[in-house]
mmCIF file of C-alpha atoms in Angstrom:
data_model
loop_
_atom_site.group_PDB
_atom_site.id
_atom_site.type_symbol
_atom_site.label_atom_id
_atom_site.label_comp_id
_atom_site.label_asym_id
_atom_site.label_seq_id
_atom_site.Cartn_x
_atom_site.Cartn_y
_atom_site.Cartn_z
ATOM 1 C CA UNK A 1 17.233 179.163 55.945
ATOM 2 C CA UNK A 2 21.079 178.032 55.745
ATOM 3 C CA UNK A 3 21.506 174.305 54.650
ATOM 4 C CA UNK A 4 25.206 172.699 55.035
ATOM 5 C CA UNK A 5 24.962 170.616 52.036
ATOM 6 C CA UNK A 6 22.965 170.363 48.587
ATOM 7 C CA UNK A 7 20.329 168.409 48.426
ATOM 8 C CA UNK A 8 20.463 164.746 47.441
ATOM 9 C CA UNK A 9 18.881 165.406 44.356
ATOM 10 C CA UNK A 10 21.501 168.528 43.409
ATOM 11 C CA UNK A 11 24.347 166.187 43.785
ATOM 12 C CA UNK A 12 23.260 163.517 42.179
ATOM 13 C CA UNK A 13 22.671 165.899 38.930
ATOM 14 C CA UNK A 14 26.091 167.442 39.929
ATOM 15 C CA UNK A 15 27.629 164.396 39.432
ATOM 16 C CA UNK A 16 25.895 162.700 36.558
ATOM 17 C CA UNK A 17 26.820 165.832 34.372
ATOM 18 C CA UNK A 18 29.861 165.999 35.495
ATOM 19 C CA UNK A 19 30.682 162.202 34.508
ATOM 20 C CA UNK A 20 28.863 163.029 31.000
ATOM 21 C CA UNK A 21 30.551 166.331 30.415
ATOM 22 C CA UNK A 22 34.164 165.173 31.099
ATOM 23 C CA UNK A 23 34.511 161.997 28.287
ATOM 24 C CA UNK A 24 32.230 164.592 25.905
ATOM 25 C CA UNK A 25 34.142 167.446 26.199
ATOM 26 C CA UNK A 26 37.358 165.126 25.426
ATOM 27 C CA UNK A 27 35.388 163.140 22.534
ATOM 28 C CA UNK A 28 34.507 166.560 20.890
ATOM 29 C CA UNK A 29 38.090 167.728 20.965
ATOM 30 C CA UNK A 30 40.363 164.358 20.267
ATOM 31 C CA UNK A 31 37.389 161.956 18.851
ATOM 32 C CA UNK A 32 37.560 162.991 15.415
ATOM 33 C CA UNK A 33 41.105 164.516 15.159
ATOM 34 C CA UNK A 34 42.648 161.211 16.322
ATOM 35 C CA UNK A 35 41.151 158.721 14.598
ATOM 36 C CA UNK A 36 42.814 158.491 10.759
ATOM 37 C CA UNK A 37 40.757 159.244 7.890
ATOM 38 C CA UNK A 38 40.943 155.460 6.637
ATOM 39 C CA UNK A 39 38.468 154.799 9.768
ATOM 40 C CA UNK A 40 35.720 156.496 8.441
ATOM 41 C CA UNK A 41 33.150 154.129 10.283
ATOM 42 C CA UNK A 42 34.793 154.638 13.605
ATOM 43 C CA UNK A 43 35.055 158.561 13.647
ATOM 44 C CA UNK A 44 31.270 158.729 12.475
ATOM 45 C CA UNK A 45 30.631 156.419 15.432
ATOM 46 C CA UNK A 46 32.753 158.640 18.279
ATOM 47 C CA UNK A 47 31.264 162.172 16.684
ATOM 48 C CA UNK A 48 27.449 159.917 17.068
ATOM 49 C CA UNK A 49 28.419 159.275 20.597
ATOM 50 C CA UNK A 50 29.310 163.052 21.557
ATOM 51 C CA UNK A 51 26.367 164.173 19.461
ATOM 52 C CA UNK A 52 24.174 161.336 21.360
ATOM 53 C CA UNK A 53 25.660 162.340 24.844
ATOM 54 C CA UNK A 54 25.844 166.201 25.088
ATOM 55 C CA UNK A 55 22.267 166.614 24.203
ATOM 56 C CA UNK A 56 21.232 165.325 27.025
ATOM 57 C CA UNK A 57 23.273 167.834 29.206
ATOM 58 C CA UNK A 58 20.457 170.573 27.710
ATOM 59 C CA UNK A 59 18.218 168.547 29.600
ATOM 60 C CA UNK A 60 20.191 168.100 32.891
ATOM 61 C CA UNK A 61 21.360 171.988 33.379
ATOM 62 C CA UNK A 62 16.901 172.276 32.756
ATOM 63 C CA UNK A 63 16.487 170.009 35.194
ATOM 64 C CA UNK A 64 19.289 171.393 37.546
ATOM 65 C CA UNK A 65 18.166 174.882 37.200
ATOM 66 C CA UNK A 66 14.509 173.991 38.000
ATOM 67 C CA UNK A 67 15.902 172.080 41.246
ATOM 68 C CA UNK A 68 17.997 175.266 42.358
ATOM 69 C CA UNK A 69 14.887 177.090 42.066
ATOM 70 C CA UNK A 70 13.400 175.276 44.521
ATOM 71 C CA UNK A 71 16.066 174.385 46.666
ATOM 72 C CA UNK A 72 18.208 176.678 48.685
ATOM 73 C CA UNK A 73 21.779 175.644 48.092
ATOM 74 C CA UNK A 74 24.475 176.268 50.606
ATOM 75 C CA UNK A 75 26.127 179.349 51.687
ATOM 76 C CA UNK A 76 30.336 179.369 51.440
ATOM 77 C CA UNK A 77 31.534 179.135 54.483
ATOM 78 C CA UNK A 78 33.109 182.441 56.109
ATOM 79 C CA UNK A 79 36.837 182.039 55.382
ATOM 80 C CA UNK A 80 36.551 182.142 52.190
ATOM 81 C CA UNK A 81 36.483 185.808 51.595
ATOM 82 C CA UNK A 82 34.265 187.679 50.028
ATOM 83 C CA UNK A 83 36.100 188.118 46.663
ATOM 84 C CA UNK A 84 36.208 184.385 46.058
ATOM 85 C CA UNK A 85 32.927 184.296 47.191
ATOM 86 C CA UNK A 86 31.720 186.905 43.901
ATOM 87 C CA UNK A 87 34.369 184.842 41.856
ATOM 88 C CA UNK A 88 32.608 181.822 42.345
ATOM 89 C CA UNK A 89 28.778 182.748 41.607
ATOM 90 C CA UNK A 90 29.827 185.002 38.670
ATOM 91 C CA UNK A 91 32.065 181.484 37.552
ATOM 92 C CA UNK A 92 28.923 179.510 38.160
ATOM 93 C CA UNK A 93 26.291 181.718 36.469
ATOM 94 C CA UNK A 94 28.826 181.403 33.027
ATOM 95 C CA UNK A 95 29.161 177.887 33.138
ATOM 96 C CA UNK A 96 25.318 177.327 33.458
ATOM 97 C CA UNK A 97 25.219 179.392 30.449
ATOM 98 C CA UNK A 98 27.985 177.637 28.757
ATOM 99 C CA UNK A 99 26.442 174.073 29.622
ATOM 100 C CA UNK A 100 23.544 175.543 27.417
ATOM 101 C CA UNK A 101 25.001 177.490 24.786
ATOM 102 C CA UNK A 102 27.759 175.063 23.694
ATOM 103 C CA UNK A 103 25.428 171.979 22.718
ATOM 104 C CA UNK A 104 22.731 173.964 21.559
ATOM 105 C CA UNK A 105 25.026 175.572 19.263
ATOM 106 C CA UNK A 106 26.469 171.807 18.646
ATOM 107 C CA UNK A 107 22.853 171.067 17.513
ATOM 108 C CA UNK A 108 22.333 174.315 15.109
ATOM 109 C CA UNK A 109 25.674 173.705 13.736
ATOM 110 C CA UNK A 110 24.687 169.724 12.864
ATOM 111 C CA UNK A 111 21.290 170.934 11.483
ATOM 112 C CA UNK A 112 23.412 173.496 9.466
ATOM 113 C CA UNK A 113 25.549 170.642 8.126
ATOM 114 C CA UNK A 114 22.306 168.763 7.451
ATOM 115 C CA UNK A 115 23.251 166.907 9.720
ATOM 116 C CA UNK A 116 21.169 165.587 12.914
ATOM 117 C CA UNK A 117 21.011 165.946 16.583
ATOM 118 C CA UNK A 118 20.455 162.664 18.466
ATOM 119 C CA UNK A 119 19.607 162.171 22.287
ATOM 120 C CA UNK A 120 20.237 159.283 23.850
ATOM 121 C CA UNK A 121 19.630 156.615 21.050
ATOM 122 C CA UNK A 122 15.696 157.467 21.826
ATOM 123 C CA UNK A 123 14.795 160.305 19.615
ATOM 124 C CA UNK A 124 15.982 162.707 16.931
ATOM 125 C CA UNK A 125 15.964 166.698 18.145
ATOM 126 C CA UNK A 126 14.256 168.885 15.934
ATOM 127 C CA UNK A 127 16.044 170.828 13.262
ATOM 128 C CA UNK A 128 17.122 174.551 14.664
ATOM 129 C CA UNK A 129 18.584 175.867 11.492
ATOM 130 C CA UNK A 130 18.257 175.289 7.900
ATOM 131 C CA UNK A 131 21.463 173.286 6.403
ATOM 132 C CA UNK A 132 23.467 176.660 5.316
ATOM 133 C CA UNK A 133 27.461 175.866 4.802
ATOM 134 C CA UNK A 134 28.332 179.359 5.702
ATOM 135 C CA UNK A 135 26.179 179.173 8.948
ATOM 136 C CA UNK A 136 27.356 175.577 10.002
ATOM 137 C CA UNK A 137 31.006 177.561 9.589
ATOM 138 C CA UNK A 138 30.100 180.500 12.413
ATOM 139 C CA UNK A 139 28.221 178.010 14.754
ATOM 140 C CA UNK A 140 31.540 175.413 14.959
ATOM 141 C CA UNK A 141 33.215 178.406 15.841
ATOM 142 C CA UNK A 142 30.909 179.636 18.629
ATOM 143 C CA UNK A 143 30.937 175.976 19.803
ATOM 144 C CA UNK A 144 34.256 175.675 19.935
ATOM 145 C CA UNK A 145 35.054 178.573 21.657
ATOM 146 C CA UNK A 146 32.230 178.121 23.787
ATOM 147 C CA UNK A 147 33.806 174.203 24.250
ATOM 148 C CA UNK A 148 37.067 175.913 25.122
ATOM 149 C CA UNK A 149 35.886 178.910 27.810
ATOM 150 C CA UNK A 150 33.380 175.985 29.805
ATOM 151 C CA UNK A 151 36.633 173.310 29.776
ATOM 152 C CA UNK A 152 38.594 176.212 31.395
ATOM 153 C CA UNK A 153 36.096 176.521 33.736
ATOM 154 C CA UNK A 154 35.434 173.262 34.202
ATOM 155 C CA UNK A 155 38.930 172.446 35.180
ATOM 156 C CA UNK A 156 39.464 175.512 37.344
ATOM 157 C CA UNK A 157 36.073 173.903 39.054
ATOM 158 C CA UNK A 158 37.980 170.960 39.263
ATOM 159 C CA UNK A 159 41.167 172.512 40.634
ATOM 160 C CA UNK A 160 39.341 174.303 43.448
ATOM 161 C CA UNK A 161 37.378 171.220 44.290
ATOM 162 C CA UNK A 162 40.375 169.307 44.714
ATOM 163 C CA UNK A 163 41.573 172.053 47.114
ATOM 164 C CA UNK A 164 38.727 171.900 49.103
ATOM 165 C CA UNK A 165 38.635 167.758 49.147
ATOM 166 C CA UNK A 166 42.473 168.093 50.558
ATOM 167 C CA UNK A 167 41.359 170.069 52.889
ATOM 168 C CA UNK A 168 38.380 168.415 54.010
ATOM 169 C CA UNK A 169 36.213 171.506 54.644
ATOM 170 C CA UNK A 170 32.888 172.522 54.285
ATOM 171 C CA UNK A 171 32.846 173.336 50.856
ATOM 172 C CA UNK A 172 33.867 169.589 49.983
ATOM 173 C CA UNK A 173 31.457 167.871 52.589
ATOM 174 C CA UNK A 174 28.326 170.382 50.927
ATOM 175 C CA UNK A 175 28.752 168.801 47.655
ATOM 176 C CA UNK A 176 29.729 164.894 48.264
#
């Protein structure tokens, strides 16, 4: 069956995560390098609110994934050829596993700085890791680098979506 647009449901997730991934990826990359050591109450409060916020996006890319599953999503339209076409599920297969791996490795690295792993001001996640110095040291820098590879992503997602919304095609009309 060939559908024109996603389903109600897959843009509304679409564009929840995308308005809770945006201000945390910028929280977990200026939050806590911006603010001046003499606010020590204000940083713990920003790095709370990424912590609090990107857990939940484990919980959105489960719920996503489960909807796709169900739900046939659209097919590109023909003129975009068939390079692009690779380009973009390859580029959509890594950022679903980015949108996992970077705040689950968030999580082990808190529970490796004893350190904890809200969601949503409703409950505390369960520890993943033991607090280990060393091993809160590796999993910032798998974060971070995960952080970095999903915002490139993320903005050439961006980029191209802009294209498409200039345009006015197919693309843009499947997903708003």
């Amino acid at each position: 069956m060939t559908v024109a647009r996603y389903s109600s449901v897959a843009r509304w997730l679409h564009w929840l995560m995308a308005a809770i991934i945006i201000p945390v990826w910028c929280i977990g990359f200026t939050g806590g390098e911006l603010i001046p050591d003499t606010e020590r109450d204000v940083r713990k409060w920003v790095i709370g609110l990424h912590k609090e916020l990107a857990t939940t996006i484990i919980i959105l890319v489960v719920l996503r994934l489960a909807w796709r599953a169900g739900h046939v999503p659209p097919q590109l339209p023909g003129f975009i050829p068939a390079f692009q076409r690779k380009a973009a599920r390859v580029t959509q297969a890594v950022m679903y596993l980015l949108l996992l791996v970077t705040p689950v490795s968030g999580w082990a690295m808190s529970n490796a700085y004893d350190s904890s792993a809200p969601m949503l001001w409703l409950v505390t996640l369960p520890r993943l890791v033991a607090a280990n110095r060393a091993l809160g040291g590796t999993l910032m820098t798998v974060h971070q680098i995960c952080a970095w590879t999903l915002g490139l992503l993320l903005a050439g997602h961006i980029a191209i979506g802009l294209h498409h919304a200039l345009r006015r095609d197919a693309v843009w009309r499947s997903i708003v």
